[in-house]
Short mmCIF file of N, CA and C in Angstrom, two decimals:
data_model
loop_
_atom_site.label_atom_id
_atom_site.label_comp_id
_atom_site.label_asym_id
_atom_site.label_seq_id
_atom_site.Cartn_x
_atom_site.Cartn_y
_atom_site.Cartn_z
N UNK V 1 2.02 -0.51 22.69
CA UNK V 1 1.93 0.45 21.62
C UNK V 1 0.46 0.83 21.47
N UNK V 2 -0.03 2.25 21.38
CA UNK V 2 -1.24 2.47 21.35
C UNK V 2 -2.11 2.56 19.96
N UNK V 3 -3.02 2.08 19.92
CA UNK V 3 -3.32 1.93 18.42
C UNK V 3 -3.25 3.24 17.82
N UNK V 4 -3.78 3.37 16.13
CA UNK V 4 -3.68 4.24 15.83
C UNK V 4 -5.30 4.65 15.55
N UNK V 5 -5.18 6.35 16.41
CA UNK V 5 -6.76 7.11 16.14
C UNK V 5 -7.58 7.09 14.80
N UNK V 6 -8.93 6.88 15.24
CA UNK V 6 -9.74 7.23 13.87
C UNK V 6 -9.46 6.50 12.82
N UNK V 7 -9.85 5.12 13.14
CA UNK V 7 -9.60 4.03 11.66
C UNK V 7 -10.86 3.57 11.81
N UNK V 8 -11.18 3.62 10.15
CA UNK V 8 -12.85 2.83 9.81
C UNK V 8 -12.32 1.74 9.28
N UNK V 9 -12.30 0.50 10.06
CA UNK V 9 -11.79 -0.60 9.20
C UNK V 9 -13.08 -0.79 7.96
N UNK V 10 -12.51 -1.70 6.96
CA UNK V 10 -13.17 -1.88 5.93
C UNK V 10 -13.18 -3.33 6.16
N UNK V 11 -12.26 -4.13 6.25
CA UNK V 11 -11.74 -5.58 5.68
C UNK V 11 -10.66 -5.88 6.39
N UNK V 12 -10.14 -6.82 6.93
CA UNK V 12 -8.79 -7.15 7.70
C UNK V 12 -7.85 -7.96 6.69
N UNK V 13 -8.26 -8.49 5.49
CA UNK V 13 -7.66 -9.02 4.99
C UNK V 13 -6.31 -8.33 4.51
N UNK V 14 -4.93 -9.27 4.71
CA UNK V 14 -3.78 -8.14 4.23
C UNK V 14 -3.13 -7.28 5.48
N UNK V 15 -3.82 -7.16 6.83
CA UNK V 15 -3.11 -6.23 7.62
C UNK V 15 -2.06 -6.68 8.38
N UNK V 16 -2.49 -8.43 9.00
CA UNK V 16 -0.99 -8.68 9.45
C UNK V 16 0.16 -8.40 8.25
N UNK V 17 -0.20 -9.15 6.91
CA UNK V 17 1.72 -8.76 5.86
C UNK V 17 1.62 -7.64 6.22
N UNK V 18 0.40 -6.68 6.11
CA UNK V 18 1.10 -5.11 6.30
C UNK V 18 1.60 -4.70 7.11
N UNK V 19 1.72 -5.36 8.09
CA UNK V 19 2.09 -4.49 9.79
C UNK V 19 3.44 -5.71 9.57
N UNK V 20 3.56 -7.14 8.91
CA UNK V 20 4.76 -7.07 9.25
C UNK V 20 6.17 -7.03 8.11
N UNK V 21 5.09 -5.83 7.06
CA UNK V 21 6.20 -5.41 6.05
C UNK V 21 6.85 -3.76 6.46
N UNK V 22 5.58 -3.29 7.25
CA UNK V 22 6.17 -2.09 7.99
C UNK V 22 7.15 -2.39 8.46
N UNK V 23 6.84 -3.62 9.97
CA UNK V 23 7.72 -3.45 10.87
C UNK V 23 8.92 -4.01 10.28
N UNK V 24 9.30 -5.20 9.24
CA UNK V 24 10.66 -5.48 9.07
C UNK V 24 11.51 -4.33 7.82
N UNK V 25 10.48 -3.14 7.39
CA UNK V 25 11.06 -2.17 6.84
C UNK V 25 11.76 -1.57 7.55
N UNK V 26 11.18 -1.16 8.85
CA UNK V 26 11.78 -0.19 9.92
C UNK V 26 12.75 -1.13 10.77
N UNK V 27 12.89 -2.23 10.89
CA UNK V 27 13.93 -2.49 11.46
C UNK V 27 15.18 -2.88 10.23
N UNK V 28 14.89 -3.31 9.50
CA UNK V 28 16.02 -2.80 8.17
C UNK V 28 16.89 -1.54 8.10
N UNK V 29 15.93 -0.64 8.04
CA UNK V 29 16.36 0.49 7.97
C UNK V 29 17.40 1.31 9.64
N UNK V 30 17.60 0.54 10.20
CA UNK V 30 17.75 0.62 11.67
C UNK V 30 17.30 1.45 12.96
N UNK V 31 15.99 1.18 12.64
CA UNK V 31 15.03 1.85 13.51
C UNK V 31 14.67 1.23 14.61
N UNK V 32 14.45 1.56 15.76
CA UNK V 32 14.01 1.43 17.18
C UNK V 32 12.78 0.39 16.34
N UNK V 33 13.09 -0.85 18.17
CA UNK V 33 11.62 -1.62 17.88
C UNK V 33 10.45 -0.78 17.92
N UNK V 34 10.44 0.22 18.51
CA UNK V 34 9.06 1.02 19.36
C UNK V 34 8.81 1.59 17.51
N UNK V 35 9.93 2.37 16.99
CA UNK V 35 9.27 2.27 15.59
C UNK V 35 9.00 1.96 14.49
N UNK V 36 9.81 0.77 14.70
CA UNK V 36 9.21 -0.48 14.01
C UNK V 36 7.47 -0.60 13.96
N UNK V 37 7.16 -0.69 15.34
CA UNK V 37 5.88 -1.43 15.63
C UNK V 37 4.98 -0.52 15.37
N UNK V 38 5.47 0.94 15.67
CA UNK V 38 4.25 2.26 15.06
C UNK V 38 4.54 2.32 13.45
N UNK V 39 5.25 1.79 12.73
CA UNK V 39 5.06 2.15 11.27
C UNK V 39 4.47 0.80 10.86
N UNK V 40 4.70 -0.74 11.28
CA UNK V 40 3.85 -1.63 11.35
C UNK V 40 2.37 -1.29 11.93
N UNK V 41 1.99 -0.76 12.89
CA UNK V 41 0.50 -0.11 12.81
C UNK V 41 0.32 0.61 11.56
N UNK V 42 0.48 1.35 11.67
CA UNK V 42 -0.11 2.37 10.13
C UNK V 42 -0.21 1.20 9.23
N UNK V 43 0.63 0.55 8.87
CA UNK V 43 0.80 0.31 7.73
C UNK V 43 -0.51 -0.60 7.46
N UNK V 44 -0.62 -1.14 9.08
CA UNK V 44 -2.11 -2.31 9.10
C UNK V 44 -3.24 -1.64 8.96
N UNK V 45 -3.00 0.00 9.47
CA UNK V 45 -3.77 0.79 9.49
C UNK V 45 -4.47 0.52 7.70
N UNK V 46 -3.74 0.99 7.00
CA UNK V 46 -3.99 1.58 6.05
C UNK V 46 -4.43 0.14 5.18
N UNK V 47 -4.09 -0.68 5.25
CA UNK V 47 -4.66 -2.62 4.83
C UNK V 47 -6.37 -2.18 5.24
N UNK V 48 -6.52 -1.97 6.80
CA UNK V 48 -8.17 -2.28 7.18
C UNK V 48 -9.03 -1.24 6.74
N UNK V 49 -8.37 -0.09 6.28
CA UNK V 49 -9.13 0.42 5.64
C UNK V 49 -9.52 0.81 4.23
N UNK V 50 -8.99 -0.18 3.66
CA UNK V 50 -9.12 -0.42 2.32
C UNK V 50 -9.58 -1.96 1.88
N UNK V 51 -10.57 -2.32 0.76
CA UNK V 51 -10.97 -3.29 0.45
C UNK V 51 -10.43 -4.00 -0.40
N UNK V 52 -9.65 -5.33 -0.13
CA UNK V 52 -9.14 -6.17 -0.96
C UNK V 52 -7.50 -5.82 -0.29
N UNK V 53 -6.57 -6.77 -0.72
CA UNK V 53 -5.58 -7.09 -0.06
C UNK V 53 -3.86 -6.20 -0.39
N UNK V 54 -4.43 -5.46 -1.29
CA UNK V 54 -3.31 -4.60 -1.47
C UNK V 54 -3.62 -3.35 -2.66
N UNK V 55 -5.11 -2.76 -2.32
CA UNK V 55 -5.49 -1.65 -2.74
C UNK V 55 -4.90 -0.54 -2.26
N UNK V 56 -4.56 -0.23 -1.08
CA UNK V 56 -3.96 1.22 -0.65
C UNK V 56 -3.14 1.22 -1.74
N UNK V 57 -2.77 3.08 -1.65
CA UNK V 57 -1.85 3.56 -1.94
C UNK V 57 -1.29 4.58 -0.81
N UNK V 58 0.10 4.27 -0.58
CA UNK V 58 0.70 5.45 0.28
C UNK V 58 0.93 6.39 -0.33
N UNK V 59 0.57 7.59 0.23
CA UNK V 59 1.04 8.85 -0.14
C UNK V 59 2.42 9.17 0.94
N UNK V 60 4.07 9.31 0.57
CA UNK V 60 4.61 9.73 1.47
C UNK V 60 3.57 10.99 2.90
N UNK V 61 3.44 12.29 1.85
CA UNK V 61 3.00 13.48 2.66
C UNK V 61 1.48 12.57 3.68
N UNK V 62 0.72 12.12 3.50
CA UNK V 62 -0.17 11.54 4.50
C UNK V 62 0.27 10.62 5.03
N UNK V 63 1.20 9.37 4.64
CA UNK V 63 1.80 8.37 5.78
C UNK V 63 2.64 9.19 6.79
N UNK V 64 3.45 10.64 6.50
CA UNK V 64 3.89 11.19 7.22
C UNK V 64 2.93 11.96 8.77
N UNK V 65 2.14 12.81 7.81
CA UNK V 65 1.08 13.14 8.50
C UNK V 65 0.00 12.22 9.70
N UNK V 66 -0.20 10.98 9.39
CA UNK V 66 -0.57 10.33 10.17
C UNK V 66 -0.03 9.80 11.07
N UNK V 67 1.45 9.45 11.03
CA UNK V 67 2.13 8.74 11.81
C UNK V 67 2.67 9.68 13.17
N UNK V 68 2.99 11.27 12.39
CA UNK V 68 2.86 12.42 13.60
C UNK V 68 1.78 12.87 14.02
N UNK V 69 0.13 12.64 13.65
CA UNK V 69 -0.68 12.76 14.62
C UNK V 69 -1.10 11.36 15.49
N UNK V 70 -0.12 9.90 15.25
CA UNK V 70 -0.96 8.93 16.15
C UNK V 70 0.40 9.00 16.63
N UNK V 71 1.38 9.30 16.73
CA UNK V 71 2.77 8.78 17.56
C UNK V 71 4.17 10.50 17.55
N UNK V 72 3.71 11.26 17.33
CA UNK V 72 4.43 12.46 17.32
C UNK V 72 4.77 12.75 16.23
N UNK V 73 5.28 13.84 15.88
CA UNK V 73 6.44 14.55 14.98
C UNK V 73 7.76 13.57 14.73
N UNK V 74 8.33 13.50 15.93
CA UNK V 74 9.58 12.83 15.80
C UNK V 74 9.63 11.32 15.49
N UNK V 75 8.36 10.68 15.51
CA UNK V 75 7.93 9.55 14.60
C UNK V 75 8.13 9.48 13.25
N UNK V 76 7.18 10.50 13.02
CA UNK V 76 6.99 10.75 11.28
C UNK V 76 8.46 11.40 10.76
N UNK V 77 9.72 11.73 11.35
CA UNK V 77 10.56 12.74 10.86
C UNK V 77 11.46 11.33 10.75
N UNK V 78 11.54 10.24 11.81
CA UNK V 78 12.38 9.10 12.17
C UNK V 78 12.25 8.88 10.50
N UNK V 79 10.83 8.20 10.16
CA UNK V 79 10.40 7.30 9.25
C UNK V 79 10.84 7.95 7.76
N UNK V 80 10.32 9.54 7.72
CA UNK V 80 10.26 10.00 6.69
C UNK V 80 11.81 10.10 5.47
N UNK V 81 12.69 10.05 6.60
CA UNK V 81 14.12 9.90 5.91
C UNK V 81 14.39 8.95 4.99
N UNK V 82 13.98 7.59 5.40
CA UNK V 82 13.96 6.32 4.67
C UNK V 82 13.19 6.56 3.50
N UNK V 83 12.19 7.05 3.18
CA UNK V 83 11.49 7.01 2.06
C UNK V 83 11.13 8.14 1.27
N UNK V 84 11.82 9.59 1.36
CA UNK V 84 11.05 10.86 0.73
C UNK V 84 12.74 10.47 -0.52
#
């Protein structure tokens, strides 16, 4: 799986739970391992670049947006069903 472009990590603390609350969201939801593991990236994504262990906030419209510029359209359209 290729990482995801253009991350300023801040802090790592928090990104494995995040990558593996993505990934057991997306396989809940009955999603392919492959996107499992790209919405588990983002999600670690979005942990390292924020300070302290559960500061992000997701915005649906930018978790969408990011996930179709690091893994396609049909990434972000998979994911976006589950949560808009």
């Amino acid at each position: 799986m290729p990482p995801v472009p253009g991350v300023v990590p801040q802090e790592p603390t928090g990104a494995g739970d995040a990558f593996r609350a993505g990934f057991l969201a997306a396989t809940a939801w009955g999603l392919s391992l492959e996107r499992a593991a790209q919405l588990g990236n983002m999600m670690a994504v979005y942990a390292l670049e924020t300070v302290g262990t559960q500061e992000y906030e997701l915005k649906p419209g930018q978790l969408a947006g990011r996930l179709a510029a690091a893994y396609g359209p049909q990434a972000a359209m998979d994911v976006a069903r589950h949560y808009s």
